């Protein structure tokens, strides 16, 4: 399922400023991103909207990595079938990644793109960073 978000054209990519939200390793190696508001976004988006988006992503990633009876049974079934079962079903983690992709697509359309910003799905950056692209020059905004 490909995202239908408009990406900047080749000639406009040079003008696009990139802001990176780093991973937060303070609680271990689980996927979690820093909620510190970057100064580059000041005046472009409300701090509350930024934190809400990052906290929602962190919550879904925590749910994806959480051990439960379902994930335990899923893993046991995978071992018993020599992992062939994964050709037939989606893992809990894959389902959560799809939820994140759908959430980010919705957020980009309703919140971020109208403000001249675009969030790239962290999976496209190897879950290392959240990339926020500033599509319009802040000095030309009215």
Short mmCIF file of N, CA and C in Angstrom, two decimals:
data_model
loop_
_atom_site.label_atom_id
_atom_site.label_comp_id
_atom_site.label_asym_id
_atom_site.label_seq_id
_atom_site.Cartn_x
_atom_site.Cartn_y
_atom_site.Cartn_z
N UNK A 1 0.85 -1.16 0.00
CA UNK A 1 0.00 0.00 0.00
C UNK A 1 0.90 1.23 0.00
N UNK A 2 0.93 1.93 -1.08
CA UNK A 2 1.79 3.10 -1.22
C UNK A 2 1.07 4.34 -0.72
N UNK A 3 1.82 5.20 -0.08
CA UNK A 3 1.24 6.45 0.41
C UNK A 3 0.99 7.38 -0.76
N UNK A 4 -0.13 8.09 -0.70
CA UNK A 4 -0.49 9.00 -1.79
C UNK A 4 -0.13 10.43 -1.45
N UNK A 5 0.86 10.60 -0.61
CA UNK A 5 1.28 11.94 -0.20
C UNK A 5 2.15 12.54 -1.30
N UNK A 6 1.89 13.80 -1.62
CA UNK A 6 2.68 14.48 -2.64
C UNK A 6 4.09 14.71 -2.13
N UNK A 7 5.07 14.27 -2.88
CA UNK A 7 6.48 14.46 -2.54
C UNK A 7 7.01 15.64 -3.34
N UNK A 8 8.00 16.34 -2.83
CA UNK A 8 8.57 17.46 -3.57
C UNK A 8 9.21 16.99 -4.87
N UNK A 9 9.09 17.81 -5.92
CA UNK A 9 9.67 17.46 -7.21
C UNK A 9 11.20 17.60 -7.15
N UNK A 10 11.86 17.10 -8.18
CA UNK A 10 13.33 17.08 -8.19
C UNK A 10 13.92 18.47 -8.08
N UNK A 11 13.35 19.45 -8.79
CA UNK A 11 13.92 20.79 -8.73
C UNK A 11 13.65 21.48 -7.40
N UNK A 12 12.62 21.07 -6.67
CA UNK A 12 12.30 21.68 -5.39
C UNK A 12 13.00 21.01 -4.21
N UNK A 13 13.60 19.85 -4.43
CA UNK A 13 14.24 19.13 -3.33
C UNK A 13 15.41 19.91 -2.75
N UNK A 14 16.08 20.68 -3.58
CA UNK A 14 17.22 21.45 -3.09
C UNK A 14 16.78 22.51 -2.10
N UNK A 15 15.55 23.00 -2.23
CA UNK A 15 15.05 24.07 -1.39
C UNK A 15 14.43 23.56 -0.09
N UNK A 16 14.23 22.26 0.00
CA UNK A 16 13.55 21.66 1.14
C UNK A 16 14.51 21.54 2.32
N UNK A 17 14.10 22.11 3.45
CA UNK A 17 14.88 21.98 4.68
C UNK A 17 14.43 20.71 5.39
N UNK A 18 15.36 19.95 5.90
CA UNK A 18 15.06 18.71 6.62
C UNK A 18 15.35 18.89 8.10
N UNK A 19 14.41 18.44 8.91
CA UNK A 19 14.57 18.46 10.36
C UNK A 19 14.46 17.00 10.82
N UNK A 20 15.40 16.57 11.64
CA UNK A 20 15.42 15.18 12.07
C UNK A 20 15.15 15.08 13.56
N UNK A 21 14.19 14.21 13.91
CA UNK A 21 13.88 13.90 15.31
C UNK A 21 14.58 12.58 15.62
N UNK A 22 15.51 12.61 16.55
CA UNK A 22 16.35 11.45 16.86
C UNK A 22 15.62 10.45 17.75
N UNK A 23 16.14 9.23 17.77
CA UNK A 23 15.63 8.20 18.67
C UNK A 23 15.97 8.56 20.10
N UNK A 24 15.13 8.12 21.02
CA UNK A 24 15.33 8.31 22.45
C UNK A 24 15.74 6.96 23.04
N UNK A 25 16.99 6.84 23.43
CA UNK A 25 17.50 5.59 23.98
C UNK A 25 17.55 5.61 25.51
N UNK A 26 16.91 6.58 26.13
CA UNK A 26 16.98 6.72 27.59
C UNK A 26 16.32 5.55 28.32
N UNK A 27 15.39 4.86 27.66
CA UNK A 27 14.70 3.72 28.29
C UNK A 27 15.05 2.40 27.61
N UNK A 28 16.18 2.35 26.93
CA UNK A 28 16.58 1.12 26.26
C UNK A 28 16.55 1.26 24.76
N UNK A 29 16.55 0.12 24.07
CA UNK A 29 16.64 0.14 22.61
C UNK A 29 15.30 0.02 21.91
N UNK A 30 14.21 0.02 22.65
CA UNK A 30 12.90 0.00 22.01
C UNK A 30 12.74 1.25 21.15
N UNK A 31 11.93 1.14 20.10
CA UNK A 31 11.72 2.28 19.20
C UNK A 31 10.91 3.34 19.93
N UNK A 32 11.56 4.47 20.14
CA UNK A 32 10.93 5.62 20.79
C UNK A 32 11.68 6.85 20.31
N UNK A 33 10.93 7.91 20.00
CA UNK A 33 11.55 9.13 19.48
C UNK A 33 11.43 10.25 20.49
N UNK A 34 12.40 11.17 20.44
CA UNK A 34 12.43 12.30 21.36
C UNK A 34 11.23 13.21 21.10
N UNK A 35 10.66 13.74 22.18
CA UNK A 35 9.51 14.64 22.05
C UNK A 35 9.91 16.10 22.20
N UNK A 36 11.20 16.35 22.26
CA UNK A 36 11.68 17.73 22.38
C UNK A 36 11.34 18.49 21.09
N UNK A 37 10.69 19.64 21.25
CA UNK A 37 10.26 20.45 20.11
C UNK A 37 11.46 21.14 19.47
N UNK A 38 11.73 20.87 18.17
CA UNK A 38 12.88 21.50 17.52
C UNK A 38 12.64 22.99 17.26
N UNK A 39 13.65 23.79 17.48
CA UNK A 39 13.54 25.24 17.29
C UNK A 39 13.21 25.59 15.84
N UNK A 40 13.63 24.75 14.88
CA UNK A 40 13.36 25.02 13.47
C UNK A 40 11.87 25.00 13.14
N UNK A 41 11.07 24.33 13.97
CA UNK A 41 9.63 24.26 13.73
C UNK A 41 8.85 25.37 14.41
N UNK A 42 9.55 26.19 15.17
CA UNK A 42 8.89 27.29 15.88
C UNK A 42 8.22 28.23 14.88
N UNK A 43 6.94 28.45 15.07
CA UNK A 43 6.18 29.31 14.18
C UNK A 43 5.58 28.59 12.99
N UNK A 44 5.98 27.33 12.77
CA UNK A 44 5.45 26.56 11.65
C UNK A 44 4.32 25.63 12.08
N UNK A 45 4.44 25.10 13.29
CA UNK A 45 3.41 24.20 13.82
C UNK A 45 3.34 24.37 15.32
N UNK A 46 2.16 24.17 15.86
CA UNK A 46 1.95 24.28 17.30
C UNK A 46 2.70 23.17 18.03
N UNK A 47 3.31 23.50 19.12
CA UNK A 47 4.08 22.54 19.93
C UNK A 47 3.19 21.35 20.34
N UNK A 48 1.94 21.63 20.69
CA UNK A 48 1.02 20.57 21.12
C UNK A 48 0.77 19.56 19.99
N UNK A 49 0.59 20.04 18.75
CA UNK A 49 0.36 19.13 17.61
C UNK A 49 1.59 18.27 17.35
N UNK A 50 2.77 18.86 17.46
CA UNK A 50 4.01 18.12 17.28
C UNK A 50 4.12 17.01 18.32
N UNK A 51 3.94 17.37 19.59
CA UNK A 51 4.08 16.39 20.67
C UNK A 51 3.02 15.30 20.57
N UNK A 52 1.81 15.67 20.16
CA UNK A 52 0.74 14.69 20.01
C UNK A 52 1.11 13.66 18.94
N UNK A 53 1.65 14.12 17.82
CA UNK A 53 2.04 13.21 16.74
C UNK A 53 3.16 12.27 17.20
N UNK A 54 4.19 12.82 17.82
CA UNK A 54 5.33 12.00 18.27
C UNK A 54 4.89 11.02 19.35
N UNK A 55 4.08 11.48 20.31
CA UNK A 55 3.61 10.59 21.38
C UNK A 55 2.75 9.46 20.82
N UNK A 56 1.93 9.75 19.82
CA UNK A 56 1.11 8.70 19.20
C UNK A 56 2.00 7.67 18.51
N UNK A 57 3.01 8.14 17.78
CA UNK A 57 3.95 7.21 17.15
C UNK A 57 4.66 6.36 18.19
N UNK A 58 5.13 6.99 19.26
CA UNK A 58 5.82 6.25 20.33
C UNK A 58 4.90 5.21 20.96
N UNK A 59 3.62 5.56 21.14
CA UNK A 59 2.66 4.63 21.73
C UNK A 59 2.44 3.41 20.82
N UNK A 60 2.30 3.65 19.52
CA UNK A 60 2.07 2.54 18.59
C UNK A 60 3.31 1.65 18.49
N UNK A 61 4.50 2.26 18.47
CA UNK A 61 5.73 1.45 18.45
C UNK A 61 5.87 0.63 19.73
N UNK A 62 5.50 1.20 20.87
CA UNK A 62 5.55 0.45 22.13
C UNK A 62 4.58 -0.73 22.09
N UNK A 63 3.40 -0.51 21.52
CA UNK A 63 2.42 -1.59 21.38
C UNK A 63 2.95 -2.67 20.44
N UNK A 64 3.64 -2.28 19.39
CA UNK A 64 4.19 -3.25 18.42
C UNK A 64 5.23 -4.14 19.07
N UNK A 65 6.01 -3.60 20.00
CA UNK A 65 7.11 -4.35 20.61
C UNK A 65 6.71 -5.04 21.91
N UNK A 66 5.48 -4.82 22.33
CA UNK A 66 5.01 -5.41 23.59
C UNK A 66 4.81 -6.92 23.42
N UNK A 67 5.26 -7.66 24.42
CA UNK A 67 5.07 -9.11 24.43
C UNK A 67 3.70 -9.42 25.01
N UNK A 68 2.96 -10.27 24.31
CA UNK A 68 1.63 -10.66 24.78
C UNK A 68 1.41 -12.13 24.45
N UNK A 69 0.30 -12.67 24.92
CA UNK A 69 -0.03 -14.06 24.63
C UNK A 69 -0.18 -14.27 23.12
N UNK A 70 -0.72 -13.27 22.45
CA UNK A 70 -0.90 -13.36 21.00
C UNK A 70 0.44 -13.44 20.27
N UNK A 71 1.37 -12.57 20.64
CA UNK A 71 2.67 -12.59 19.97
C UNK A 71 3.45 -13.85 20.33
N UNK A 72 3.25 -14.35 21.55
CA UNK A 72 3.90 -15.60 21.96
C UNK A 72 3.39 -16.76 21.11
N UNK A 73 2.07 -16.87 20.97
CA UNK A 73 1.47 -17.94 20.15
C UNK A 73 1.87 -17.80 18.69
N UNK A 74 1.92 -16.56 18.23
CA UNK A 74 2.35 -16.29 16.85
C UNK A 74 3.77 -16.81 16.62
N UNK A 75 4.65 -16.56 17.57
CA UNK A 75 6.05 -17.01 17.45
C UNK A 75 6.16 -18.53 17.53
N UNK A 76 5.39 -19.13 18.42
CA UNK A 76 5.41 -20.60 18.54
C UNK A 76 4.90 -21.25 17.25
N UNK A 77 3.83 -20.72 16.70
CA UNK A 77 3.28 -21.24 15.46
C UNK A 77 4.29 -21.08 14.32
N UNK A 78 5.01 -19.99 14.33
CA UNK A 78 6.04 -19.77 13.30
C UNK A 78 7.14 -20.83 13.41
N UNK A 79 7.58 -21.11 14.63
CA UNK A 79 8.61 -22.14 14.82
C UNK A 79 8.12 -23.51 14.37
N UNK A 80 6.88 -23.83 14.71
CA UNK A 80 6.32 -25.14 14.36
C UNK A 80 6.16 -25.31 12.85
N UNK A 81 5.96 -24.22 12.14
CA UNK A 81 5.75 -24.31 10.69
C UNK A 81 6.99 -23.90 9.90
N UNK A 82 8.13 -23.85 10.56
CA UNK A 82 9.38 -23.41 9.93
C UNK A 82 9.21 -22.03 9.29
N UNK A 83 8.46 -21.20 9.96
CA UNK A 83 8.23 -19.80 9.57
C UNK A 83 7.46 -19.64 8.26
N UNK A 84 6.91 -20.74 7.74
CA UNK A 84 6.10 -20.66 6.52
C UNK A 84 4.79 -19.92 6.80
N UNK A 85 4.34 -19.93 8.03
CA UNK A 85 3.09 -19.26 8.39
C UNK A 85 3.15 -17.77 8.05
N UNK A 86 4.35 -17.19 8.07
CA UNK A 86 4.47 -15.76 7.78
C UNK A 86 4.18 -15.43 6.32
N UNK A 87 4.10 -16.45 5.47
CA UNK A 87 3.67 -16.23 4.10
C UNK A 87 2.15 -16.05 4.02
N UNK A 88 1.45 -16.53 5.06
CA UNK A 88 -0.01 -16.51 5.06
C UNK A 88 -0.61 -15.42 5.94
N UNK A 89 0.09 -15.04 6.98
CA UNK A 89 -0.47 -14.06 7.92
C UNK A 89 0.51 -12.90 8.12
N UNK A 90 -0.06 -11.78 8.56
CA UNK A 90 0.77 -10.64 8.95
C UNK A 90 1.09 -10.76 10.43
N UNK A 91 2.30 -10.39 10.79
CA UNK A 91 2.66 -10.40 12.20
C UNK A 91 2.03 -9.20 12.89
N UNK A 92 2.00 -9.26 14.20
CA UNK A 92 1.49 -8.14 14.99
C UNK A 92 2.30 -6.88 14.70
N UNK A 93 3.60 -7.04 14.56
CA UNK A 93 4.48 -5.90 14.28
C UNK A 93 4.15 -5.28 12.93
N UNK A 94 3.93 -6.12 11.91
CA UNK A 94 3.57 -5.61 10.59
C UNK A 94 2.25 -4.85 10.62
N UNK A 95 1.30 -5.35 11.39
CA UNK A 95 0.01 -4.66 11.51
C UNK A 95 0.19 -3.28 12.15
N UNK A 96 1.06 -3.21 13.15
CA UNK A 96 1.32 -1.91 13.79
C UNK A 96 2.04 -0.96 12.84
N UNK A 97 2.96 -1.47 12.03
CA UNK A 97 3.64 -0.62 11.05
C UNK A 97 2.65 -0.06 10.03
N UNK A 98 1.66 -0.87 9.64
CA UNK A 98 0.63 -0.38 8.72
C UNK A 98 -0.21 0.71 9.38
N UNK A 99 -0.52 0.53 10.68
CA UNK A 99 -1.27 1.56 11.41
C UNK A 99 -0.48 2.86 11.45
N UNK A 100 0.83 2.77 11.65
CA UNK A 100 1.67 3.96 11.68
C UNK A 100 1.67 4.64 10.32
N UNK A 101 1.79 3.87 9.25
CA UNK A 101 1.79 4.44 7.90
C UNK A 101 0.46 5.15 7.62
N UNK A 102 -0.65 4.52 8.01
CA UNK A 102 -1.96 5.14 7.80
C UNK A 102 -2.12 6.40 8.66
N UNK A 103 -1.65 6.34 9.90
CA UNK A 103 -1.73 7.50 10.80
C UNK A 103 -0.92 8.67 10.23
N UNK A 104 0.30 8.39 9.77
CA UNK A 104 1.14 9.46 9.23
C UNK A 104 0.56 10.04 7.94
N UNK A 105 -0.02 9.19 7.12
CA UNK A 105 -0.66 9.70 5.90
C UNK A 105 -1.81 10.64 6.25
N UNK A 106 -2.62 10.24 7.23
CA UNK A 106 -3.73 11.09 7.67
C UNK A 106 -3.22 12.39 8.28
N UNK A 107 -2.20 12.29 9.14
CA UNK A 107 -1.64 13.49 9.77
C UNK A 107 -1.03 14.43 8.74
N UNK A 108 -0.34 13.88 7.75
CA UNK A 108 0.24 14.72 6.71
C UNK A 108 -0.85 15.47 5.95
N UNK A 109 -1.93 14.78 5.61
CA UNK A 109 -3.00 15.41 4.84
C UNK A 109 -3.76 16.47 5.64
N UNK A 110 -4.00 16.19 6.91
CA UNK A 110 -4.86 17.09 7.69
C UNK A 110 -4.11 18.14 8.49
N UNK A 111 -2.90 17.83 8.96
CA UNK A 111 -2.19 18.74 9.87
C UNK A 111 -0.92 19.31 9.25
N UNK A 112 -0.07 18.47 8.73
CA UNK A 112 1.29 18.88 8.37
C UNK A 112 1.38 19.55 7.00
N UNK A 113 0.81 18.95 5.94
CA UNK A 113 0.90 19.55 4.60
C UNK A 113 0.25 20.92 4.51
N UNK A 114 -0.90 21.16 5.15
CA UNK A 114 -1.46 22.52 5.11
C UNK A 114 -0.53 23.57 5.71
N UNK A 115 0.41 23.15 6.54
CA UNK A 115 1.38 24.07 7.15
C UNK A 115 2.71 24.07 6.40
N UNK A 116 2.76 23.38 5.26
CA UNK A 116 3.99 23.34 4.47
C UNK A 116 5.03 22.39 5.01
N UNK A 117 4.59 21.37 5.74
CA UNK A 117 5.50 20.39 6.35
C UNK A 117 5.11 18.99 5.91
N UNK A 118 6.05 18.07 5.96
CA UNK A 118 5.79 16.68 5.60
C UNK A 118 6.61 15.77 6.50
N UNK A 119 5.93 14.81 7.13
CA UNK A 119 6.62 13.81 7.96
C UNK A 119 6.83 12.55 7.12
N UNK A 120 8.06 12.05 7.12
CA UNK A 120 8.38 10.80 6.43
C UNK A 120 8.28 9.66 7.44
N UNK A 121 7.68 8.57 7.02
CA UNK A 121 7.54 7.39 7.87
C UNK A 121 8.93 6.96 8.35
N UNK A 122 9.12 6.79 9.66
CA UNK A 122 10.44 6.40 10.19
C UNK A 122 10.97 5.08 9.61
N UNK A 123 10.09 4.21 9.15
CA UNK A 123 10.55 2.94 8.58
C UNK A 123 11.37 3.19 7.31
N UNK A 124 11.10 4.31 6.62
CA UNK A 124 11.87 4.66 5.42
C UNK A 124 13.28 5.13 5.76
N UNK A 125 13.51 5.45 7.01
CA UNK A 125 14.84 5.89 7.48
C UNK A 125 15.43 4.87 8.45
N UNK A 126 14.99 3.63 8.33
CA UNK A 126 15.54 2.55 9.15
C UNK A 126 15.21 2.68 10.62
N UNK A 127 14.12 3.33 10.96
CA UNK A 127 13.69 3.57 12.34
C UNK A 127 14.75 4.30 13.16
N UNK A 128 15.61 5.06 12.48
CA UNK A 128 16.65 5.82 13.18
C UNK A 128 16.19 7.22 13.53
N UNK A 129 15.42 7.84 12.62
CA UNK A 129 14.98 9.22 12.80
C UNK A 129 13.59 9.40 12.21
N UNK A 130 12.92 10.45 12.67
CA UNK A 130 11.72 10.94 11.99
C UNK A 130 12.18 12.15 11.19
N UNK A 131 11.93 12.12 9.90
CA UNK A 131 12.33 13.23 9.04
C UNK A 131 11.13 14.14 8.79
N UNK A 132 11.30 15.42 9.09
CA UNK A 132 10.26 16.41 8.81
C UNK A 132 10.83 17.35 7.75
N UNK A 133 10.14 17.44 6.61
CA UNK A 133 10.56 18.31 5.52
C UNK A 133 9.76 19.60 5.57
N UNK A 134 10.47 20.72 5.51
CA UNK A 134 9.82 22.03 5.42
C UNK A 134 9.74 22.36 3.94
N UNK A 135 8.52 22.28 3.38
CA UNK A 135 8.32 22.41 1.94
C UNK A 135 8.25 23.85 1.46
N UNK A 136 7.97 24.77 2.36
CA UNK A 136 7.90 26.19 1.98
C UNK A 136 8.93 26.96 2.78
N UNK A 137 9.43 28.01 2.19
CA UNK A 137 10.40 28.86 2.86
C UNK A 137 9.69 29.65 3.95
N UNK A 138 10.07 29.48 5.23
CA UNK A 138 9.38 30.18 6.31
C UNK A 138 9.40 31.70 6.16
N UNK A 139 10.41 32.25 5.48
CA UNK A 139 10.49 33.70 5.33
C UNK A 139 9.46 34.24 4.34
N UNK A 140 8.91 33.36 3.48
CA UNK A 140 7.91 33.81 2.51
C UNK A 140 6.49 33.59 2.99
N UNK A 141 6.32 32.99 4.16
CA UNK A 141 4.98 32.74 4.70
C UNK A 141 4.38 34.04 5.19
N UNK A 142 3.08 34.14 5.02
CA UNK A 142 2.40 35.36 5.50
C UNK A 142 1.62 35.10 6.74
#
